[in-house]
Amino acid sequence: MERARDNLTGLSRTALTPVASSPLALVAGPATSVLEHPRFAGSPQLADVASGGTVLGAGARGDGLRAVQGALLDMGFALYGGADGRYGPDTARALRNFQVHAGLRTSGVLDAATLRALDGLAPASGSRGQSRALPSAFYAGQPVRVVIALREHRTFLFDPLGQLVDIFPNAVGTAATPTHPGLKVVRAKLDQVATENAGARLWNDRHVFGARLLDLSWVDGQRSGEELHGTSAPALLGGDVSHGCIRHANEDILVLHDALAVGDRIAVVETLQDPHLGVPVTVG
């Protein structure tokens, strides 16, 4: 249960041209200590990580770590504390979610393998998205407007032509009340007033669903009992905390609400390696 972008076309269009790739391929090659991305090259702190001389975990701080945090934010990973250059629980969670995406051990610390993968995936400074290993906008051969990756806690929004618009952090169901994978559709769209009324009626809290709500059903029309909606607890984004619904920051649910129509398809997958998804895409 339970940010609008200044410009929906703010993503660099160079990050949106599809070519086949895979997240795992980015970390399967020979190890190298050379950082090529301008975000990270030239940082002594990150050069030490890339060489295997250290890892950044509890107690770490510095400009290199701030550059990593900024990249994670621009890739749509939740980091409530922002890019403050200090390693804390939010940074650990964002790194774990990225490690899921890259097919790495989910340690939550910045080690050489994680930094190498990030070096290959992060968008250019000032851009959002990522340069490779994006999901296709097809699920079981059907075009979709949204792909929700549960284990990496990200929501990918596509335009009607299958071009990526943006990536948003999300929060999904707990182990006891999971968000179920599969193909779903937007059944209804609730505006601010209707969303607040639903929160008051169901949870005695007008703000629990945030700014907007999109009710989902299964593609065959059966009720799923799940929704896309905003949140009154943005610090929990990036985790497994809901009763099955997919939470988003309020500014992000405004974008999703405005972009989607009743009947649009939503693919919910555990990871982007789900076989129902089309071939992952890369850019550049």
PDB file of C-alpha atoms in Angstrom:
ATOM      1  CA  MET A   1       0.000   0.000   0.000  1.00  0.00           C
ATOM      2  CA  GLU A   2       0.218   3.122   0.797  1.00  0.00           C
ATOM      3  CA  ARG A   3       8.158  12.799  -6.927  1.00  0.00           C
ATOM      4  CA  ALA A   4       6.111  14.577 -10.871  1.00  0.00           C
ATOM      5  CA  ARG A   5       9.303  14.784 -12.956  1.00  0.00           C
ATOM      6  CA  ASP A   6       9.961  18.328 -14.137  1.00  0.00           C
ATOM      7  CA  ASN A   7      10.029  16.971 -17.678  1.00  0.00           C
ATOM      8  CA  LEU A   8       9.107  13.469 -18.757  1.00  0.00           C
ATOM      9  CA  THR A   9      11.523  13.723 -21.657  1.00  0.00           C
ATOM     10  CA  GLY A  10      14.367  14.648 -19.302  1.00  0.00           C
ATOM     11  CA  LEU A  11      16.048  11.279 -19.823  1.00  0.00           C
ATOM     12  CA  SER A  12      18.925  11.441 -22.256  1.00  0.00           C
ATOM     13  CA  ARG A  13      17.601   9.936 -25.483  1.00  0.00           C
ATOM     14  CA  THR A  14      21.005   8.300 -25.949  1.00  0.00           C
ATOM     15  CA  ALA A  15      19.936   6.024 -23.125  1.00  0.00           C
ATOM     16  CA  LEU A  16      16.900   4.705 -24.935  1.00  0.00           C
ATOM     17  CA  THR A  17      18.001   2.903 -28.125  1.00  0.00           C
ATOM     18  CA  PRO A  18      17.647  -0.890 -27.727  1.00  0.00           C
ATOM     19  CA  VAL A  19      20.303  -3.515 -28.446  1.00  0.00           C
ATOM     20  CA  ALA A  20      20.501  -6.973 -26.856  1.00  0.00           C
ATOM     21  CA  SER A  21      22.500  -7.381 -23.656  1.00  0.00           C
ATOM     22  CA  SER A  22      22.355  -8.907 -20.186  1.00  0.00           C
ATOM     23  CA  PRO A  23      23.241  -7.668 -16.694  1.00  0.00           C
ATOM     24  CA  LEU A  24      25.231 -10.788 -15.951  1.00  0.00           C
ATOM     25  CA  ALA A  25      27.471 -10.240 -18.973  1.00  0.00           C
ATOM     26  CA  LEU A  26      28.629  -6.954 -17.473  1.00  0.00           C
ATOM     27  CA  VAL A  27      30.349  -8.639 -14.563  1.00  0.00           C
ATOM     28  CA  ALA A  28      31.408 -11.900 -16.187  1.00  0.00           C
ATOM     29  CA  GLY A  29      34.487 -10.586 -17.985  1.00  0.00           C
ATOM     30  CA  PRO A  30      38.034 -10.322 -16.622  1.00  0.00           C
ATOM     31  CA  ALA A  31      38.489  -8.129 -13.591  1.00  0.00           C
ATOM     32  CA  THR A  32      39.999  -4.707 -14.152  1.00  0.00           C
ATOM     33  CA  SER A  33      40.910  -1.922 -11.730  1.00  0.00           C
ATOM     34  CA  VAL A  34      40.489   0.798 -14.389  1.00  0.00           C
ATOM     35  CA  LEU A  35      37.362   2.911 -14.005  1.00  0.00           C
ATOM     36  CA  GLU A  36      36.198   4.392 -17.312  1.00  0.00           C
ATOM     37  CA  HIS A  37      33.022   6.251 -16.369  1.00  0.00           C
ATOM     38  CA  PRO A  38      33.567  10.014 -15.863  1.00  0.00           C
ATOM     39  CA  ARG A  39      31.456   9.834 -12.706  1.00  0.00           C
ATOM     40  CA  PHE A  40      34.027   7.591 -11.057  1.00  0.00           C
ATOM     41  CA  ALA A  41      37.379   7.974 -12.864  1.00  0.00           C
ATOM     42  CA  GLY A  42      39.818  10.190 -11.003  1.00  0.00           C
ATOM     43  CA  SER A  43      38.485   9.334  -7.537  1.00  0.00           C
ATOM     44  CA  PRO A  44      41.293   7.945  -5.342  1.00  0.00           C
ATOM     45  CA  GLN A  45      38.690   6.432  -3.025  1.00  0.00           C
ATOM     46  CA  LEU A  46      37.018   4.504  -5.850  1.00  0.00           C
ATOM     47  CA  ALA A  47      40.331   3.573  -7.481  1.00  0.00           C
ATOM     48  CA  ASP A  48      41.204   1.821  -4.229  1.00  0.00           C
ATOM     49  CA  VAL A  49      37.916  -0.069  -4.327  1.00  0.00           C
ATOM     50  CA  ALA A  50      38.337  -1.010  -7.983  1.00  0.00           C
ATOM     51  CA  SER A  51      41.808  -2.424  -7.314  1.00  0.00           C
ATOM     52  CA  GLY A  52      40.442  -4.607  -4.533  1.00  0.00           C
ATOM     53  CA  GLY A  53      42.346  -2.695  -1.883  1.00  0.00           C
ATOM     54  CA  THR A  54      39.227  -1.868   0.139  1.00  0.00           C
ATOM     55  CA  VAL A  55      35.466  -2.050   0.245  1.00  0.00           C
ATOM     56  CA  LEU A  56      33.158   0.786   1.278  1.00  0.00           C
ATOM     57  CA  GLY A  57      30.800  -0.216   4.044  1.00  0.00           C
ATOM     58  CA  ALA A  58      29.890   0.840   7.560  1.00  0.00           C
ATOM     59  CA  GLY A  59      31.604   4.076   8.545  1.00  0.00           C
ATOM     60  CA  ALA A  60      32.762   4.923   5.017  1.00  0.00           C
ATOM     61  CA  ARG A  61      32.387   8.446   3.687  1.00  0.00           C
ATOM     62  CA  GLY A  62      33.859  10.534   0.895  1.00  0.00           C
ATOM     63  CA  ASP A  63      33.370  12.070  -2.530  1.00  0.00           C
ATOM     64  CA  GLY A  64      33.757   8.729  -4.285  1.00  0.00           C
ATOM     65  CA  LEU A  65      30.917   7.275  -2.284  1.00  0.00           C
ATOM     66  CA  ARG A  66      28.846  10.378  -3.058  1.00  0.00           C
ATOM     67  CA  ALA A  67      29.419   9.782  -6.782  1.00  0.00           C
ATOM     68  CA  VAL A  68      28.207   6.198  -6.413  1.00  0.00           C
ATOM     69  CA  GLN A  69      25.130   7.323  -4.498  1.00  0.00           C
ATOM     70  CA  GLY A  70      24.325   9.877  -7.205  1.00  0.00           C
ATOM     71  CA  ALA A  71      24.574   7.214  -9.885  1.00  0.00           C
ATOM     72  CA  LEU A  72      22.275   4.879  -7.976  1.00  0.00           C
ATOM     73  CA  LEU A  73      19.709   7.652  -7.566  1.00  0.00           C
ATOM     74  CA  ASP A  74      19.842   8.461 -11.285  1.00  0.00           C
ATOM     75  CA  MET A  75      19.296   4.779 -12.071  1.00  0.00           C
ATOM     76  CA  GLY A  76      16.087   4.741 -10.059  1.00  0.00           C
ATOM     77  CA  PHE A  77      17.268   3.010  -6.895  1.00  0.00           C
ATOM     78  CA  ALA A  78      15.771   4.250  -3.634  1.00  0.00           C
ATOM     79  CA  LEU A  79      18.177   6.229  -1.453  1.00  0.00           C
ATOM     80  CA  TYR A  80      16.121   8.277   0.967  1.00  0.00           C
ATOM     81  CA  GLY A  81      19.108  10.059   2.519  1.00  0.00           C
ATOM     82  CA  GLY A  82      20.259  11.286  -0.889  1.00  0.00           C
ATOM     83  CA  ALA A  83      23.848  11.513  -2.100  1.00  0.00           C
ATOM     84  CA  ASP A  84      25.437  12.692   1.142  1.00  0.00           C
ATOM     85  CA  GLY A  85      28.753  10.825   0.829  1.00  0.00           C
ATOM     86  CA  ARG A  86      28.062   8.769   3.955  1.00  0.00           C
ATOM     87  CA  TYR A  87      27.446   5.054   4.052  1.00  0.00           C
ATOM     88  CA  GLY A  88      24.355   4.148   6.044  1.00  0.00           C
ATOM     89  CA  PRO A  89      21.392   1.763   5.902  1.00  0.00           C
ATOM     90  CA  ASP A  90      19.852   3.511   2.872  1.00  0.00           C
ATOM     91  CA  THR A  91      23.082   3.154   0.899  1.00  0.00           C
ATOM     92  CA  ALA A  92      23.390  -0.494   1.904  1.00  0.00           C
ATOM     93  CA  ARG A  93      19.843  -1.166   0.696  1.00  0.00           C
ATOM     94  CA  ALA A  94      20.410   0.655  -2.607  1.00  0.00           C
ATOM     95  CA  LEU A  95      23.601  -1.310  -3.214  1.00  0.00           C
ATOM     96  CA  ARG A  96      21.843  -4.607  -2.466  1.00  0.00           C
ATOM     97  CA  ASN A  97      19.100  -3.751  -4.940  1.00  0.00           C
ATOM     98  CA  PHE A  98      21.706  -2.873  -7.580  1.00  0.00           C
ATOM     99  CA  GLN A  99      23.581  -6.093  -6.873  1.00  0.00           C
ATOM    100  CA  VAL A 100      20.378  -8.038  -7.545  1.00  0.00           C
ATOM    101  CA  HIS A 101      20.118  -6.272 -10.894  1.00  0.00           C
ATOM    102  CA  ALA A 102      23.766  -6.973 -11.783  1.00  0.00           C
ATOM    103  CA  GLY A 103      23.614 -10.627 -10.694  1.00  0.00           C
ATOM    104  CA  LEU A 104      26.102 -10.150  -7.860  1.00  0.00           C
ATOM    105  CA  ARG A 105      26.262 -11.322  -4.258  1.00  0.00           C
ATOM    106  CA  THR A 106      23.934  -9.048  -2.298  1.00  0.00           C
ATOM    107  CA  SER A 107      26.406  -7.865   0.338  1.00  0.00           C
ATOM    108  CA  GLY A 108      25.232  -4.245   0.463  1.00  0.00           C
ATOM    109  CA  VAL A 109      28.821  -2.996   0.431  1.00  0.00           C
ATOM    110  CA  LEU A 110      30.703  -1.407  -2.450  1.00  0.00           C
ATOM    111  CA  ASP A 111      33.311  -3.931  -3.540  1.00  0.00           C
ATOM    112  CA  ALA A 112      35.326  -4.167  -6.767  1.00  0.00           C
ATOM    113  CA  ALA A 113      32.779  -6.300  -8.638  1.00  0.00           C
ATOM    114  CA  THR A 114      29.890  -4.003  -7.730  1.00  0.00           C
ATOM    115  CA  LEU A 115      31.843  -0.907  -8.730  1.00  0.00           C
ATOM    116  CA  ARG A 116      32.850  -2.496 -12.059  1.00  0.00           C
ATOM    117  CA  ALA A 117      29.221  -3.283 -12.836  1.00  0.00           C
ATOM    118  CA  LEU A 118      28.144   0.232 -11.876  1.00  0.00           C
ATOM    119  CA  ASP A 119      30.966   1.670 -14.007  1.00  0.00           C
ATOM    120  CA  GLY A 120      29.431  -0.088 -17.008  1.00  0.00           C
ATOM    121  CA  LEU A 121      25.789   0.716 -16.308  1.00  0.00           C
ATOM    122  CA  ALA A 122      25.555   4.225 -14.848  1.00  0.00           C
ATOM    123  CA  PRO A 123      24.147   6.988 -17.060  1.00  0.00           C
ATOM    124  CA  ALA A 124      26.153  10.066 -18.006  1.00  0.00           C
ATOM    125  CA  SER A 125      26.315  12.802 -15.408  1.00  0.00           C
ATOM    126  CA  GLY A 126      23.140  14.843 -15.561  1.00  0.00           C
ATOM    127  CA  SER A 127      21.140  11.983 -17.099  1.00  0.00           C
ATOM    128  CA  ARG A 128      18.729   9.450 -15.696  1.00  0.00           C
ATOM    129  CA  GLY A 129      18.264   5.797 -16.571  1.00  0.00           C
ATOM    130  CA  GLN A 130      21.077   3.422 -17.347  1.00  0.00           C
ATOM    131  CA  SER A 131      23.203   2.560 -20.347  1.00  0.00           C
ATOM    132  CA  ARG A 132      22.590  -1.189 -20.673  1.00  0.00           C
ATOM    133  CA  ALA A 133      20.559  -4.176 -19.522  1.00  0.00           C
ATOM    134  CA  LEU A 134      17.149  -2.520 -19.605  1.00  0.00           C
ATOM    135  CA  PRO A 135      14.038  -4.696 -19.822  1.00  0.00           C
ATOM    136  CA  SER A 136      12.189  -4.908 -23.086  1.00  0.00           C
ATOM    137  CA  ALA A 137       8.637  -3.551 -23.209  1.00  0.00           C
ATOM    138  CA  PHE A 138       7.180  -6.980 -23.990  1.00  0.00           C
ATOM    139  CA  TYR A 139       5.930  -9.709 -21.667  1.00  0.00           C
ATOM    140  CA  ALA A 140       4.902 -13.060 -23.159  1.00  0.00           C
ATOM    141  CA  GLY A 141       4.842 -11.340 -26.540  1.00  0.00           C
ATOM    142  CA  GLN A 142       2.454  -8.606 -25.403  1.00  0.00           C
ATOM    143  CA  PRO A 143       3.476  -4.933 -25.218  1.00  0.00           C
ATOM    144  CA  VAL A 144       3.524  -3.469 -21.718  1.00  0.00           C
ATOM    145  CA  ARG A 145       3.737   0.099 -20.423  1.00  0.00           C
ATOM    146  CA  VAL A 146       5.371  -0.789 -17.095  1.00  0.00           C
ATOM    147  CA  VAL A 147       7.799  -3.435 -15.858  1.00  0.00           C
ATOM    148  CA  ILE A 148       8.044  -3.837 -12.095  1.00  0.00           C
ATOM    149  CA  ALA A 149      11.167  -5.674 -10.915  1.00  0.00           C
ATOM    150  CA  LEU A 150      10.342  -6.875  -7.427  1.00  0.00           C
ATOM    151  CA  ARG A 151      13.719  -7.959  -6.123  1.00  0.00           C
ATOM    152  CA  GLU A 152      15.561  -4.843  -7.312  1.00  0.00           C
ATOM    153  CA  HIS A 153      12.668  -2.586  -6.263  1.00  0.00           C
ATOM    154  CA  ARG A 154      12.420  -0.571  -9.484  1.00  0.00           C
ATOM    155  CA  THR A 155       9.548   0.390 -11.794  1.00  0.00           C
ATOM    156  CA  PHE A 156      10.308   0.944 -15.495  1.00  0.00           C
ATOM    157  CA  LEU A 157       7.858   3.184 -17.390  1.00  0.00           C
ATOM    158  CA  PHE A 158       7.691   2.976 -21.205  1.00  0.00           C
ATOM    159  CA  ASP A 159       5.873   5.191 -23.672  1.00  0.00           C
ATOM    160  CA  PRO A 160       3.350   3.663 -26.108  1.00  0.00           C
ATOM    161  CA  LEU A 161       6.162   3.040 -28.645  1.00  0.00           C
ATOM    162  CA  GLY A 162       8.184   1.007 -26.125  1.00  0.00           C
ATOM    163  CA  GLN A 163      10.762   3.704 -25.354  1.00  0.00           C
ATOM    164  CA  LEU A 164      11.863   4.067 -21.750  1.00  0.00           C
ATOM    165  CA  VAL A 165      10.509   7.199 -20.064  1.00  0.00           C
ATOM    166  CA  ASP A 166      11.995   6.818 -16.576  1.00  0.00           C
ATOM    167  CA  ILE A 167      12.846   4.404 -13.784  1.00  0.00           C
ATOM    168  CA  PHE A 168      11.358   4.848 -10.313  1.00  0.00           C
ATOM    169  CA  PRO A 169      12.122   3.205  -6.959  1.00  0.00           C
ATOM    170  CA  ASN A 170       9.346   1.179  -5.410  1.00  0.00           C
ATOM    171  CA  ALA A 171       8.484  -0.839  -2.342  1.00  0.00           C
ATOM    172  CA  VAL A 172       6.687  -4.162  -2.640  1.00  0.00           C
ATOM    173  CA  GLY A 173       5.066  -6.846  -0.515  1.00  0.00           C
ATOM    174  CA  THR A 174       6.549  -8.624   2.455  1.00  0.00           C
ATOM    175  CA  ALA A 175       7.283 -12.345   2.467  1.00  0.00           C
ATOM    176  CA  ALA A 176       3.990 -12.886   4.300  1.00  0.00           C
ATOM    177  CA  THR A 177       1.990 -10.624   1.939  1.00  0.00           C
ATOM    178  CA  PRO A 178       3.905 -10.811  -1.343  1.00  0.00           C
ATOM    179  CA  THR A 179       3.366  -8.948  -4.582  1.00  0.00           C
ATOM    180  CA  HIS A 180       2.536 -11.633  -7.136  1.00  0.00           C
ATOM    181  CA  PRO A 181       4.438 -11.773 -10.441  1.00  0.00           C
ATOM    182  CA  GLY A 182       2.545 -11.922 -13.722  1.00  0.00           C
ATOM    183  CA  LEU A 183       0.804  -9.845 -16.356  1.00  0.00           C
ATOM    184  CA  LYS A 184      -1.719  -7.312 -15.048  1.00  0.00           C
ATOM    185  CA  VAL A 185      -3.707  -4.389 -16.389  1.00  0.00           C
ATOM    186  CA  VAL A 186      -4.789  -1.016 -15.049  1.00  0.00           C
ATOM    187  CA  ARG A 187      -8.398  -1.533 -13.961  1.00  0.00           C
ATOM    188  CA  ALA A 188      -9.132   1.946 -12.561  1.00  0.00           C
ATOM    189  CA  LYS A 189      -7.383   5.266 -11.889  1.00  0.00           C
ATOM    190  CA  LEU A 190      -8.118   7.210  -8.703  1.00  0.00           C
ATOM    191  CA  ASP A 191      -7.460  10.941  -8.433  1.00  0.00           C
ATOM    192  CA  GLN A 192      -6.340  12.702  -5.247  1.00  0.00           C
ATOM    193  CA  VAL A 193      -9.792  12.885  -3.661  1.00  0.00           C
ATOM    194  CA  ALA A 194     -10.715   9.288  -4.477  1.00  0.00           C
ATOM    195  CA  THR A 195      -7.321   8.060  -3.294  1.00  0.00           C
ATOM    196  CA  GLU A 196      -7.697   9.858   0.037  1.00  0.00           C
ATOM    197  CA  ASN A 197     -11.232   8.535   0.442  1.00  0.00           C
ATOM    198  CA  ALA A 198     -10.016   4.981  -0.185  1.00  0.00           C
ATOM    199  CA  GLY A 199      -7.322   5.391   2.455  1.00  0.00           C
ATOM    200  CA  ALA A 200      -9.828   6.699   4.984  1.00  0.00           C
ATOM    201  CA  ARG A 201     -12.285   3.904   4.252  1.00  0.00           C
ATOM    202  CA  LEU A 202      -9.824   1.008   4.232  1.00  0.00           C
ATOM    203  CA  TRP A 203      -7.137   2.094   6.697  1.00  0.00           C
ATOM    204  CA  ASN A 204      -8.585   5.083   8.570  1.00  0.00           C
ATOM    205  CA  ASP A 205      -5.745   7.146   7.095  1.00  0.00           C
ATOM    206  CA  ARG A 206      -6.416   9.564   4.233  1.00  0.00           C
ATOM    207  CA  HIS A 207      -2.734   9.738   3.313  1.00  0.00           C
ATOM    208  CA  VAL A 208      -1.765   6.060   3.382  1.00  0.00           C
ATOM    209  CA  PHE A 209      -2.052   5.656  -0.421  1.00  0.00           C
ATOM    210  CA  GLY A 210      -0.244   8.907  -1.154  1.00  0.00           C
ATOM    211  CA  ALA A 211      -1.211  11.149  -4.071  1.00  0.00           C
ATOM    212  CA  ARG A 212      -2.734   8.707  -6.582  1.00  0.00           C
ATOM    213  CA  LEU A 213      -3.796   5.071  -6.930  1.00  0.00           C
ATOM    214  CA  LEU A 214      -4.056   2.761  -9.938  1.00  0.00           C
ATOM    215  CA  ASP A 215      -6.063  -0.392  -9.271  1.00  0.00           C
ATOM    216  CA  LEU A 216      -4.783  -3.536 -11.007  1.00  0.00           C
ATOM    217  CA  SER A 217      -6.436  -6.706 -12.180  1.00  0.00           C
ATOM    218  CA  TRP A 218      -4.965  -9.806 -13.774  1.00  0.00           C
ATOM    219  CA  VAL A 219      -4.883  -9.697 -17.569  1.00  0.00           C
ATOM    220  CA  ASP A 220      -7.855 -12.106 -17.664  1.00  0.00           C
ATOM    221  CA  GLY A 221      -9.959  -9.596 -15.713  1.00  0.00           C
ATOM    222  CA  GLN A 222      -9.800 -11.224 -12.285  1.00  0.00           C
ATOM    223  CA  ARG A 223      -9.125  -8.883  -9.385  1.00  0.00           C
ATOM    224  CA  SER A 224      -5.520  -9.001  -8.214  1.00  0.00           C
ATOM    225  CA  GLY A 225      -6.012  -7.151  -4.926  1.00  0.00           C
ATOM    226  CA  GLU A 226      -2.946  -5.066  -5.778  1.00  0.00           C
ATOM    227  CA  GLU A 227      -2.421  -1.443  -6.761  1.00  0.00           C
ATOM    228  CA  LEU A 228       0.234   1.022  -7.814  1.00  0.00           C
ATOM    229  CA  HIS A 229       0.051   3.990  -5.454  1.00  0.00           C
ATOM    230  CA  GLY A 230       1.949   6.691  -3.614  1.00  0.00           C
ATOM    231  CA  THR A 231       3.140   6.535  -0.042  1.00  0.00           C
ATOM    232  CA  SER A 232       3.086   8.393   3.233  1.00  0.00           C
ATOM    233  CA  ALA A 233       6.361   6.651   4.223  1.00  0.00           C
ATOM    234  CA  PRO A 234       8.963   7.406   1.511  1.00  0.00           C
ATOM    235  CA  ALA A 235      11.837   6.239   3.739  1.00  0.00           C
ATOM    236  CA  LEU A 236      10.591   2.661   3.251  1.00  0.00           C
ATOM    237  CA  LEU A 237      10.971   2.667  -0.528  1.00  0.00           C
ATOM    238  CA  GLY A 238      13.441   0.068  -1.724  1.00  0.00           C
ATOM    239  CA  GLY A 239      12.203  -2.635   0.620  1.00  0.00           C
ATOM    240  CA  ASP A 240       9.636  -5.391   1.099  1.00  0.00           C
ATOM    241  CA  VAL A 241       7.142  -3.627   3.335  1.00  0.00           C
ATOM    242  CA  SER A 242       3.648  -3.551   1.831  1.00  0.00           C
ATOM    243  CA  HIS A 243       0.579  -5.761   1.900  1.00  0.00           C
ATOM    244  CA  GLY A 244       1.214  -6.645  -1.743  1.00  0.00           C
ATOM    245  CA  CYS A 245       0.722  -3.284  -3.415  1.00  0.00           C
ATOM    246  CA  ILE A 246       3.547  -1.464  -5.193  1.00  0.00           C
ATOM    247  CA  ARG A 247       4.370   1.832  -3.464  1.00  0.00           C
ATOM    248  CA  HIS A 248       6.073   4.798  -5.133  1.00  0.00           C
ATOM    249  CA  ALA A 249       7.162   8.282  -4.113  1.00  0.00           C
ATOM    250  CA  ASN A 250       4.246  10.664  -4.532  1.00  0.00           C
ATOM    251  CA  GLU A 251       5.957  12.646  -7.294  1.00  0.00           C
ATOM    252  CA  ASP A 252       6.548   9.387  -9.179  1.00  0.00           C
ATOM    253  CA  ILE A 253       3.002   8.066  -8.849  1.00  0.00           C
ATOM    254  CA  LEU A 254       1.795  11.357 -10.364  1.00  0.00           C
ATOM    255  CA  VAL A 255       3.907  10.588 -13.451  1.00  0.00           C
ATOM    256  CA  LEU A 256       2.641   7.020 -13.632  1.00  0.00           C
ATOM    257  CA  HIS A 257      -0.976   8.065 -13.127  1.00  0.00           C
ATOM    258  CA  ASP A 258      -0.774  10.673 -15.888  1.00  0.00           C
ATOM    259  CA  ALA A 259       1.059   8.370 -18.307  1.00  0.00           C
ATOM    260  CA  LEU A 260      -1.109   5.257 -17.978  1.00  0.00           C
ATOM    261  CA  ALA A 261      -4.637   4.546 -19.147  1.00  0.00           C
ATOM    262  CA  VAL A 262      -7.205   1.985 -18.080  1.00  0.00           C
ATOM    263  CA  GLY A 263      -6.367  -1.236 -19.890  1.00  0.00           C
ATOM    264  CA  ASP A 264      -2.606  -0.645 -20.098  1.00  0.00           C
ATOM    265  CA  ARG A 265      -0.568  -3.763 -19.289  1.00  0.00           C
ATOM    266  CA  ILE A 266       1.783  -3.999 -16.303  1.00  0.00           C
ATOM    267  CA  ALA A 267       4.401  -6.785 -16.119  1.00  0.00           C
ATOM    268  CA  VAL A 268       5.445  -7.783 -12.603  1.00  0.00           C
ATOM    269  CA  VAL A 269       8.611  -9.915 -12.444  1.00  0.00           C
ATOM    270  CA  GLU A 270      10.963 -11.035  -9.719  1.00  0.00           C
ATOM    271  CA  THR A 271      14.031 -10.059 -11.767  1.00  0.00           C
ATOM    272  CA  LEU A 272      14.734  -8.873 -15.300  1.00  0.00           C
ATOM    273  CA  GLN A 273      15.863 -12.398 -16.157  1.00  0.00           C
ATOM    274  CA  ASP A 274      12.224 -13.517 -16.133  1.00  0.00           C
ATOM    275  CA  PRO A 275      11.810 -15.657 -19.290  1.00  0.00           C
ATOM    276  CA  HIS A 276       8.469 -14.009 -20.113  1.00  0.00           C
ATOM    277  CA  LEU A 277      10.214 -10.685 -20.779  1.00  0.00           C
ATOM    278  CA  GLY A 278      11.569  -9.961 -24.236  1.00  0.00           C
ATOM    279  CA  VAL A 279      15.293  -9.630 -24.878  1.00  0.00           C
ATOM    280  CA  PRO A 280      16.910  -7.094 -22.517  1.00  0.00           C
ATOM    281  CA  VAL A 281      18.132  -3.967 -24.229  1.00  0.00           C
ATOM    282  CA  THR A 282      21.250  -1.837 -24.148  1.00  0.00           C
ATOM    283  CA  VAL A 283      22.069   1.595 -25.483  1.00  0.00           C
ATOM    284  CA  GLY A 284      24.905   3.420 -27.200  1.00  0.00           C
TER     285      GLY A 284
END
